[in-house]
Each structure stands twice: as structure tokens, then as C-alpha cells.
């Protein structure tokens, strides 16, 4: 059966919220609609723009790891590094989100949405793939819960990795998947 390849231009565009919710796929937030001005990044007058960018990432990607959110905003401003001052400036806009501490980092959630299990969101295309450490344990647990037969396999983390389309299972990814399996194991 021939596989239909997505339009590369369409893959990188943020769909409307209703389309995203309807297909259940993970998409990286499209921040191109904002006028990112690195010269104003630390100015008080630029706070609303930063706030709106944070909200756009949270809306599109939550639960999202805090450092990933900061990277997205830094990259939108043309910066390859996300230093302490940048992270501190972005953190000023995280008061209205919920947070969970996980083995791979702190995850940010829309206010009132933290749950022990949320639907896993497969990537909308190659440009939207996430590393295992970037996926909240609540999403990974959802895949385990939906596929409990994997617990009977010789290598459950490897089976789980294949279910979420991980091509190479590193030691850190294996540990993260084992964590999701243990959290779900009856």
C-alpha cells in the first residue's frame, strides 16, 4: 500500500485548534505569526509578545517540557542558545500554568489539565517528532495502558519504542519507557 507523504509546507504550519484537537497529533507551535524582535526581548514593553508566544506554545504542545518551550521561543528570535537570562525572562510568563516534575525535566501543562494519563499524540510529520524524554510520562503511560499485551513480551521497552515510532532506543530512552511501564504495570 502506498503511503501518502504530507505536503512539506503544510506539515510546518500550525493548524487551527479545532483541527489539532480533531486529529490528535502533536504539532510544534508555529511562532512565525509573531514579530519576534531580539533587540526588545528584555524590554518591559515586549512582555505581552513574550506572554503571547508562551501561550501559543502551551496551547499547541502542552504538556511540554519547560526547556523545550524556552528553546522554541529563543529559536523564534534567532538564537541558537537558550541561556539563563533568556530562560529567566520566559519564566516570568509561566505563573498561569501547572507543572509536573519528571525524570526528564519539568513539564508545563495548561492550567487545570494535569492528569496521570493523557492521550498519546503521534507526530503530525517528521518535523514534529519528539524525543522520548520530551514526551510526558502521562502520554507514554497511555500507550502502555492501551497495549497491555506488550508487558508479556521479552523486551517491553523495545515494543513500546516501536509503537511510538522510535527508531533507535538509547539507554536514556529505554529508562524513560521502563518508567512508563512500571507506572502502568498492574
JSON list of C-alpha atoms in Angstrom, two decimals:
[
{"chain": "A", "resi": 1, "resn": "UNK", "atom": "CA", "xyz": [0.00, 0.00, 0.00]},
{"chain": "A", "resi": 2, "resn": "UNK", "atom": "CA", "xyz": [1.45, 3.36, -0.98]},
{"chain": "A", "resi": 3, "resn": "UNK", "atom": "CA", "xyz": [1.96, 5.78, 1.85]},
{"chain": "A", "resi": 4, "resn": "UNK", "atom": "CA", "xyz": [0.80, 9.33, 1.21]},
{"chain": "A", "resi": 5, "resn": "UNK", "atom": "CA", "xyz": [3.51, 11.83, 2.05]},
{"chain": "A", "resi": 6, "resn": "UNK", "atom": "CA", "xyz": [2.35, 15.04, 3.73]},
{"chain": "A", "resi": 7, "resn": "UNK", "atom": "CA", "xyz": [2.82, 18.33, 1.97]},
{"chain": "A", "resi": 8, "resn": "UNK", "atom": "CA", "xyz": [6.08, 19.69, 3.49]},
{"chain": "A", "resi": 9, "resn": "UNK", "atom": "CA", "xyz": [4.65, 23.19, 3.59]},
{"chain": "A", "resi": 10, "resn": "UNK", "atom": "CA", "xyz": [1.52, 22.01, 5.40]},
{"chain": "A", "resi": 11, "resn": "UNK", "atom": "CA", "xyz": [3.49, 20.00, 7.97]},
{"chain": "A", "resi": 12, "resn": "UNK", "atom": "CA", "xyz": [5.20, 23.08, 9.34]},
{"chain": "A", "resi": 13, "resn": "UNK", "atom": "CA", "xyz": [2.07, 25.18, 9.64]},
{"chain": "A", "resi": 14, "resn": "UNK", "atom": "CA", "xyz": [0.12, 25.28, 12.88]},
{"chain": "A", "resi": 15, "resn": "UNK", "atom": "CA", "xyz": [-3.45, 24.15, 12.26]},
{"chain": "A", "resi": 16, "resn": "UNK", "atom": "CA", "xyz": [-6.38, 25.76, 13.90]},
{"chain": "A", "resi": 17, "resn": "UNK", "atom": "CA", "xyz": [-7.07, 24.49, 17.42]},
{"chain": "A", "resi": 18, "resn": "UNK", "atom": "CA", "xyz": [-10.13, 22.55, 16.22]},
{"chain": "A", "resi": 19, "resn": "UNK", "atom": "CA", "xyz": [-8.14, 20.71, 13.53]},
{"chain": "A", "resi": 20, "resn": "UNK", "atom": "CA", "xyz": [-5.39, 19.87, 16.02]},
{"chain": "A", "resi": 21, "resn": "UNK", "atom": "CA", "xyz": [-7.87, 18.57, 18.56]},
{"chain": "A", "resi": 22, "resn": "UNK", "atom": "CA", "xyz": [-9.70, 16.59, 15.88]},
{"chain": "A", "resi": 23, "resn": "UNK", "atom": "CA", "xyz": [-6.70, 14.64, 14.59]},
{"chain": "A", "resi": 24, "resn": "UNK", "atom": "CA", "xyz": [-4.93, 14.24, 17.96]},
{"chain": "A", "resi": 25, "resn": "UNK", "atom": "CA", "xyz": [-1.46, 14.67, 16.50]},
{"chain": "A", "resi": 26, "resn": "UNK", "atom": "CA", "xyz": [1.44, 16.55, 18.03]},
{"chain": "A", "resi": 27, "resn": "UNK", "atom": "CA", "xyz": [2.49, 19.70, 16.24]},
{"chain": "A", "resi": 28, "resn": "UNK", "atom": "CA", "xyz": [5.25, 22.09, 17.14]},
{"chain": "A", "resi": 29, "resn": "UNK", "atom": "CA", "xyz": [3.83, 25.54, 17.77]},
{"chain": "A", "resi": 30, "resn": "UNK", "atom": "CA", "xyz": [4.11, 27.91, 14.83]},
{"chain": "A", "resi": 31, "resn": "UNK", "atom": "CA", "xyz": [5.52, 31.16, 16.21]},
{"chain": "A", "resi": 32, "resn": "UNK", "atom": "CA", "xyz": [6.01, 32.78, 12.80]},
{"chain": "A", "resi": 33, "resn": "UNK", "atom": "CA", "xyz": [2.86, 34.88, 13.25]},
{"chain": "A", "resi": 34, "resn": "UNK", "atom": "CA", "xyz": [4.65, 36.86, 15.98]},
{"chain": "A", "resi": 35, "resn": "UNK", "atom": "CA", "xyz": [7.03, 39.68, 15.23]},
{"chain": "A", "resi": 36, "resn": "UNK", "atom": "CA", "xyz": [9.98, 38.31, 17.21]},
{"chain": "A", "resi": 37, "resn": "UNK", "atom": "CA", "xyz": [12.36, 41.17, 17.99]},
{"chain": "A", "resi": 38, "resn": "UNK", "atom": "CA", "xyz": [15.56, 40.03, 19.73]},
{"chain": "A", "resi": 39, "resn": "UNK", "atom": "CA", "xyz": [16.51, 43.66, 20.42]},
{"chain": "A", "resi": 40, "resn": "UNK", "atom": "CA", "xyz": [13.39, 44.13, 22.55]},
{"chain": "A", "resi": 41, "resn": "UNK", "atom": "CA", "xyz": [13.37, 40.69, 24.23]},
{"chain": "A", "resi": 42, "resn": "UNK", "atom": "CA", "xyz": [14.29, 42.05, 27.68]},
{"chain": "A", "resi": 43, "resn": "UNK", "atom": "CA", "xyz": [12.26, 45.27, 27.43]},
{"chain": "A", "resi": 44, "resn": "UNK", "atom": "CA", "xyz": [9.18, 45.68, 29.61]},
{"chain": "A", "resi": 45, "resn": "UNK", "atom": "CA", "xyz": [7.23, 46.81, 26.52]},
{"chain": "A", "resi": 46, "resn": "UNK", "atom": "CA", "xyz": [7.88, 43.39, 24.91]},
{"chain": "A", "resi": 47, "resn": "UNK", "atom": "CA", "xyz": [6.31, 41.37, 27.72]},
{"chain": "A", "resi": 48, "resn": "UNK", "atom": "CA", "xyz": [2.95, 40.96, 26.01]},
{"chain": "A", "resi": 49, "resn": "UNK", "atom": "CA", "xyz": [4.61, 39.49, 22.92]},
{"chain": "A", "resi": 50, "resn": "UNK", "atom": "CA", "xyz": [6.55, 37.01, 25.07]},
{"chain": "A", "resi": 51, "resn": "UNK", "atom": "CA", "xyz": [3.42, 36.17, 27.03]},
{"chain": "A", "resi": 52, "resn": "UNK", "atom": "CA", "xyz": [1.52, 35.51, 23.80]},
{"chain": "A", "resi": 53, "resn": "UNK", "atom": "CA", "xyz": [4.35, 33.33, 22.49]},
{"chain": "A", "resi": 54, "resn": "UNK", "atom": "CA", "xyz": [4.39, 31.29, 25.71]},
{"chain": "A", "resi": 55, "resn": "UNK", "atom": "CA", "xyz": [0.62, 30.87, 25.49]},
{"chain": "A", "resi": 56, "resn": "UNK", "atom": "CA", "xyz": [0.90, 29.73, 21.85]},
{"chain": "A", "resi": 57, "resn": "UNK", "atom": "CA", "xyz": [3.46, 27.04, 22.73]},
{"chain": "A", "resi": 58, "resn": "UNK", "atom": "CA", "xyz": [1.45, 25.89, 25.76]},
{"chain": "A", "resi": 59, "resn": "UNK", "atom": "CA", "xyz": [-1.77, 25.78, 23.73]},
{"chain": "A", "resi": 60, "resn": "UNK", "atom": "CA", "xyz": [-0.19, 23.77, 20.91]},
{"chain": "A", "resi": 61, "resn": "UNK", "atom": "CA", "xyz": [2.20, 21.50, 22.79]},
{"chain": "A", "resi": 62, "resn": "UNK", "atom": "CA", "xyz": [1.27, 21.08, 26.47]},
{"chain": "A", "resi": 63, "resn": "UNK", "atom": "CA", "xyz": [2.29, 19.07, 28.29]},
{"chain": "A", "resi": 64, "resn": "UNK", "atom": "CA", "xyz": [5.66, 20.40, 27.11]},
{"chain": "A", "resi": 65, "resn": "UNK", "atom": "CA", "xyz": [8.99, 20.32, 28.87]},
{"chain": "A", "resi": 66, "resn": "UNK", "atom": "CA", "xyz": [9.96, 23.76, 30.19]},
{"chain": "A", "resi": 67, "resn": "UNK", "atom": "CA", "xyz": [13.35, 23.82, 28.48]},
{"chain": "A", "resi": 68, "resn": "UNK", "atom": "CA", "xyz": [11.76, 22.92, 25.15]},
{"chain": "A", "resi": 69, "resn": "UNK", "atom": "CA", "xyz": [9.32, 25.82, 25.47]},
{"chain": "A", "resi": 70, "resn": "UNK", "atom": "CA", "xyz": [12.26, 28.17, 26.14]},
{"chain": "A", "resi": 71, "resn": "UNK", "atom": "CA", "xyz": [14.14, 26.77, 23.14]},
{"chain": "A", "resi": 72, "resn": "UNK", "atom": "CA", "xyz": [11.16, 27.33, 20.85]},
{"chain": "A", "resi": 73, "resn": "UNK", "atom": "CA", "xyz": [10.94, 30.97, 21.87]},
{"chain": "A", "resi": 74, "resn": "UNK", "atom": "CA", "xyz": [14.71, 31.51, 21.67]},
{"chain": "A", "resi": 75, "resn": "UNK", "atom": "CA", "xyz": [14.80, 29.98, 18.16]},
{"chain": "A", "resi": 76, "resn": "UNK", "atom": "CA", "xyz": [11.93, 32.23, 17.08]},
{"chain": "A", "resi": 77, "resn": "UNK", "atom": "CA", "xyz": [14.21, 35.13, 17.99]},
{"chain": "A", "resi": 78, "resn": "UNK", "atom": "CA", "xyz": [17.10, 33.69, 16.00]},
{"chain": "A", "resi": 79, "resn": "UNK", "atom": "CA", "xyz": [19.14, 32.49, 18.96]},
{"chain": "A", "resi": 80, "resn": "UNK", "atom": "CA", "xyz": [20.73, 29.04, 18.92]},
{"chain": "A", "resi": 81, "resn": "UNK", "atom": "CA", "xyz": [21.41, 29.03, 22.66]},
{"chain": "A", "resi": 82, "resn": "UNK", "atom": "CA", "xyz": [18.94, 29.43, 25.47]},
{"chain": "A", "resi": 83, "resn": "UNK", "atom": "CA", "xyz": [20.91, 30.97, 28.32]},
{"chain": "A", "resi": 84, "resn": "UNK", "atom": "CA", "xyz": [19.92, 31.74, 31.87]},
{"chain": "A", "resi": 85, "resn": "UNK", "atom": "CA", "xyz": [18.76, 35.33, 31.15]},
{"chain": "A", "resi": 86, "resn": "UNK", "atom": "CA", "xyz": [16.51, 34.11, 28.34]},
{"chain": "A", "resi": 87, "resn": "UNK", "atom": "CA", "xyz": [15.05, 31.31, 30.50]},
{"chain": "A", "resi": 88, "resn": "UNK", "atom": "CA", "xyz": [14.51, 33.74, 33.39]},
{"chain": "A", "resi": 89, "resn": "UNK", "atom": "CA", "xyz": [12.68, 36.20, 31.13]},
{"chain": "A", "resi": 90, "resn": "UNK", "atom": "CA", "xyz": [10.43, 33.44, 29.79]},
{"chain": "A", "resi": 91, "resn": "UNK", "atom": "CA", "xyz": [9.80, 32.08, 33.31]},
{"chain": "A", "resi": 92, "resn": "UNK", "atom": "CA", "xyz": [8.06, 35.35, 34.20]},
{"chain": "A", "resi": 93, "resn": "UNK", "atom": "CA", "xyz": [5.24, 34.17, 31.95]},
{"chain": "A", "resi": 94, "resn": "UNK", "atom": "CA", "xyz": [4.79, 30.71, 33.46]},
{"chain": "A", "resi": 95, "resn": "UNK", "atom": "CA", "xyz": [2.76, 31.67, 36.51]},
{"chain": "A", "resi": 96, "resn": "UNK", "atom": "CA", "xyz": [-0.54, 30.65, 34.93]},
{"chain": "A", "resi": 97, "resn": "UNK", "atom": "CA", "xyz": [0.48, 27.10, 34.02]},
{"chain": "A", "resi": 98, "resn": "UNK", "atom": "CA", "xyz": [0.63, 23.91, 36.03]},
{"chain": "A", "resi": 99, "resn": "UNK", "atom": "CA", "xyz": [3.86, 21.99, 36.35]},
{"chain": "A", "resi": 100, "resn": "UNK", "atom": "CA", "xyz": [4.92, 18.41, 36.99]},
{"chain": "A", "resi": 101, "resn": "UNK", "atom": "CA", "xyz": [8.43, 17.27, 37.83]},
{"chain": "A", "resi": 102, "resn": "UNK", "atom": "CA", "xyz": [9.53, 14.22, 35.89]},
{"chain": "A", "resi": 103, "resn": "UNK", "atom": "CA", "xyz": [12.76, 12.31, 35.45]},
{"chain": "A", "resi": 104, "resn": "UNK", "atom": "CA", "xyz": [13.48, 14.06, 32.14]},
{"chain": "A", "resi": 105, "resn": "UNK", "atom": "CA", "xyz": [12.58, 17.58, 33.33]},
{"chain": "A", "resi": 106, "resn": "UNK", "atom": "CA", "xyz": [9.71, 19.81, 34.37]},
{"chain": "A", "resi": 107, "resn": "UNK", "atom": "CA", "xyz": [6.61, 19.63, 32.19]},
{"chain": "A", "resi": 108, "resn": "UNK", "atom": "CA", "xyz": [4.24, 22.56, 31.75]},
{"chain": "A", "resi": 109, "resn": "UNK", "atom": "CA", "xyz": [0.51, 21.99, 31.41]},
{"chain": "A", "resi": 110, "resn": "UNK", "atom": "CA", "xyz": [-2.46, 24.19, 30.66]},
{"chain": "A", "resi": 111, "resn": "UNK", "atom": "CA", "xyz": [-3.98, 25.29, 33.95]},
{"chain": "A", "resi": 112, "resn": "UNK", "atom": "CA", "xyz": [-6.16, 22.56, 35.45]},
{"chain": "A", "resi": 113, "resn": "UNK", "atom": "CA", "xyz": [-5.23, 19.82, 32.96]},
{"chain": "A", "resi": 114, "resn": "UNK", "atom": "CA", "xyz": [-2.59, 17.80, 34.85]},
{"chain": "A", "resi": 115, "resn": "UNK", "atom": "CA", "xyz": [-3.53, 14.11, 34.74]},
{"chain": "A", "resi": 116, "resn": "UNK", "atom": "CA", "xyz": [-1.82, 10.78, 35.33]},
{"chain": "A", "resi": 117, "resn": "UNK", "atom": "CA", "xyz": [-2.81, 9.71, 31.83]},
{"chain": "A", "resi": 118, "resn": "UNK", "atom": "CA", "xyz": [-3.49, 11.74, 28.68]},
{"chain": "A", "resi": 119, "resn": "UNK", "atom": "CA", "xyz": [-3.91, 10.60, 25.10]},
{"chain": "A", "resi": 120, "resn": "UNK", "atom": "CA", "xyz": [-0.63, 10.00, 23.30]},
{"chain": "A", "resi": 121, "resn": "UNK", "atom": "CA", "xyz": [-0.14, 12.38, 20.38]},
{"chain": "A", "resi": 122, "resn": "UNK", "atom": "CA", "xyz": [1.81, 10.88, 17.49]},
{"chain": "A", "resi": 123, "resn": "UNK", "atom": "CA", "xyz": [3.80, 13.41, 15.43]},
{"chain": "A", "resi": 124, "resn": "UNK", "atom": "CA", "xyz": [1.96, 15.18, 12.64]},
{"chain": "A", "resi": 125, "resn": "UNK", "atom": "CA", "xyz": [5.01, 14.57, 10.43]},
{"chain": "A", "resi": 126, "resn": "UNK", "atom": "CA", "xyz": [8.78, 14.23, 10.55]},
{"chain": "A", "resi": 127, "resn": "UNK", "atom": "CA", "xyz": [9.29, 17.87, 11.56]},
{"chain": "A", "resi": 128, "resn": "UNK", "atom": "CA", "xyz": [7.10, 17.32, 14.63]},
{"chain": "A", "resi": 129, "resn": "UNK", "atom": "CA", "xyz": [8.84, 14.29, 16.13]},
{"chain": "A", "resi": 130, "resn": "UNK", "atom": "CA", "xyz": [9.76, 14.39, 19.82]},
{"chain": "A", "resi": 131, "resn": "UNK", "atom": "CA", "xyz": [12.49, 12.54, 21.66]},
{"chain": "A", "resi": 132, "resn": "UNK", "atom": "CA", "xyz": [11.21, 10.10, 24.29]},
{"chain": "A", "resi": 133, "resn": "UNK", "atom": "CA", "xyz": [12.40, 12.46, 27.04]},
{"chain": "A", "resi": 134, "resn": "UNK", "atom": "CA", "xyz": [10.23, 15.22, 25.58]},
{"chain": "A", "resi": 135, "resn": "UNK", "atom": "CA", "xyz": [7.03, 13.20, 25.94]},
{"chain": "A", "resi": 136, "resn": "UNK", "atom": "CA", "xyz": [5.24, 13.47, 29.28]},
{"chain": "A", "resi": 137, "resn": "UNK", "atom": "CA", "xyz": [5.06, 10.25, 31.28]},
{"chain": "A", "resi": 138, "resn": "UNK", "atom": "CA", "xyz": [1.26, 10.63, 31.21]},
{"chain": "A", "resi": 139, "resn": "UNK", "atom": "CA", "xyz": [1.33, 10.24, 27.40]},
{"chain": "A", "resi": 140, "resn": "UNK", "atom": "CA", "xyz": [3.73, 7.30, 27.48]},
{"chain": "A", "resi": 141, "resn": "UNK", "atom": "CA", "xyz": [1.58, 5.63, 30.13]},
{"chain": "A", "resi": 142, "resn": "UNK", "atom": "CA", "xyz": [-1.40, 5.99, 27.81]},
{"chain": "A", "resi": 143, "resn": "UNK", "atom": "CA", "xyz": [0.36, 3.92, 25.14]},
{"chain": "A", "resi": 144, "resn": "UNK", "atom": "CA", "xyz": [1.22, 1.22, 27.69]},
{"chain": "A", "resi": 145, "resn": "UNK", "atom": "CA", "xyz": [-2.34, 1.17, 29.04]},
{"chain": "A", "resi": 146, "resn": "UNK", "atom": "CA", "xyz": [-3.74, 0.85, 25.53]},
{"chain": "A", "resi": 147, "resn": "UNK", "atom": "CA", "xyz": [-1.33, -2.01, 24.75]},
{"chain": "A", "resi": 148, "resn": "UNK", "atom": "CA", "xyz": [-1.08, -4.06, 27.94]},
{"chain": "A", "resi": 149, "resn": "UNK", "atom": "CA", "xyz": [-0.09, -7.15, 25.95]},
{"chain": "A", "resi": 150, "resn": "UNK", "atom": "CA", "xyz": [3.35, -5.58, 25.49]},
{"chain": "A", "resi": 151, "resn": "UNK", "atom": "CA", "xyz": [4.01, -6.39, 29.16]},
{"chain": "A", "resi": 152, "resn": "UNK", "atom": "CA", "xyz": [4.16, -10.09, 28.18]},
{"chain": "A", "resi": 153, "resn": "UNK", "atom": "CA", "xyz": [6.87, -9.51, 25.57]},
{"chain": "A", "resi": 154, "resn": "UNK", "atom": "CA", "xyz": [10.56, -10.33, 26.14]},
{"chain": "A", "resi": 155, "resn": "UNK", "atom": "CA", "xyz": [11.56, -6.66, 25.85]},
{"chain": "A", "resi": 156, "resn": "UNK", "atom": "CA", "xyz": [8.57, -4.41, 26.71]},
{"chain": "A", "resi": 157, "resn": "UNK", "atom": "CA", "xyz": [10.51, -1.11, 26.35]},
{"chain": "A", "resi": 158, "resn": "UNK", "atom": "CA", "xyz": [11.57, -2.09, 22.84]},
{"chain": "A", "resi": 159, "resn": "UNK", "atom": "CA", "xyz": [7.98, -2.95, 21.87]},
{"chain": "A", "resi": 160, "resn": "UNK", "atom": "CA", "xyz": [6.79, 0.36, 23.36]},
{"chain": "A", "resi": 161, "resn": "UNK", "atom": "CA", "xyz": [9.51, 2.21, 21.43]},
{"chain": "A", "resi": 162, "resn": "UNK", "atom": "CA", "xyz": [8.31, 0.65, 18.19]},
{"chain": "A", "resi": 163, "resn": "UNK", "atom": "CA", "xyz": [4.70, 1.58, 18.98]},
{"chain": "A", "resi": 164, "resn": "UNK", "atom": "CA", "xyz": [5.67, 5.24, 19.26]},
{"chain": "A", "resi": 165, "resn": "UNK", "atom": "CA", "xyz": [7.94, 5.01, 16.20]},
{"chain": "A", "resi": 166, "resn": "UNK", "atom": "CA", "xyz": [11.31, 5.36, 17.95]},
{"chain": "A", "resi": 167, "resn": "UNK", "atom": "CA", "xyz": [13.97, 4.17, 15.54]},
{"chain": "A", "resi": 168, "resn": "UNK", "atom": "CA", "xyz": [16.95, 3.96, 17.90]},
{"chain": "A", "resi": 169, "resn": "UNK", "atom": "CA", "xyz": [16.41, 3.08, 21.55]},
{"chain": "A", "resi": 170, "resn": "UNK", "atom": "CA", "xyz": [19.11, 4.83, 23.60]},
{"chain": "A", "resi": 171, "resn": "UNK", "atom": "CA", "xyz": [19.79, 3.93, 27.23]},
{"chain": "A", "resi": 172, "resn": "UNK", "atom": "CA", "xyz": [18.07, 7.11, 28.47]},
{"chain": "A", "resi": 173, "resn": "UNK", "atom": "CA", "xyz": [15.02, 6.49, 26.25]},
{"chain": "A", "resi": 174, "resn": "UNK", "atom": "CA", "xyz": [14.86, 2.88, 27.47]},
{"chain": "A", "resi": 175, "resn": "UNK", "atom": "CA", "xyz": [14.93, 4.07, 31.09]},
{"chain": "A", "resi": 176, "resn": "UNK", "atom": "CA", "xyz": [12.13, 6.56, 30.40]},
{"chain": "A", "resi": 177, "resn": "UNK", "atom": "CA", "xyz": [9.99, 3.88, 28.74]},
{"chain": "A", "resi": 178, "resn": "UNK", "atom": "CA", "xyz": [10.67, 1.48, 31.62]},
{"chain": "A", "resi": 179, "resn": "UNK", "atom": "CA", "xyz": [9.43, 4.22, 33.95]},
{"chain": "A", "resi": 180, "resn": "UNK", "atom": "CA", "xyz": [6.16, 4.47, 31.99]},
{"chain": "A", "resi": 181, "resn": "UNK", "atom": "CA", "xyz": [5.78, 0.70, 32.02]},
{"chain": "A", "resi": 182, "resn": "UNK", "atom": "CA", "xyz": [6.37, 0.45, 35.77]},
{"chain": "A", "resi": 183, "resn": "UNK", "atom": "CA", "xyz": [3.91, 3.26, 36.41]},
{"chain": "A", "resi": 184, "resn": "UNK", "atom": "CA", "xyz": [1.26, 1.39, 34.42]},
{"chain": "A", "resi": 185, "resn": "UNK", "atom": "CA", "xyz": [2.04, -2.19, 35.44]},
{"chain": "A", "resi": 186, "resn": "UNK", "atom": "CA", "xyz": [-0.89, -3.73, 37.36]}
]
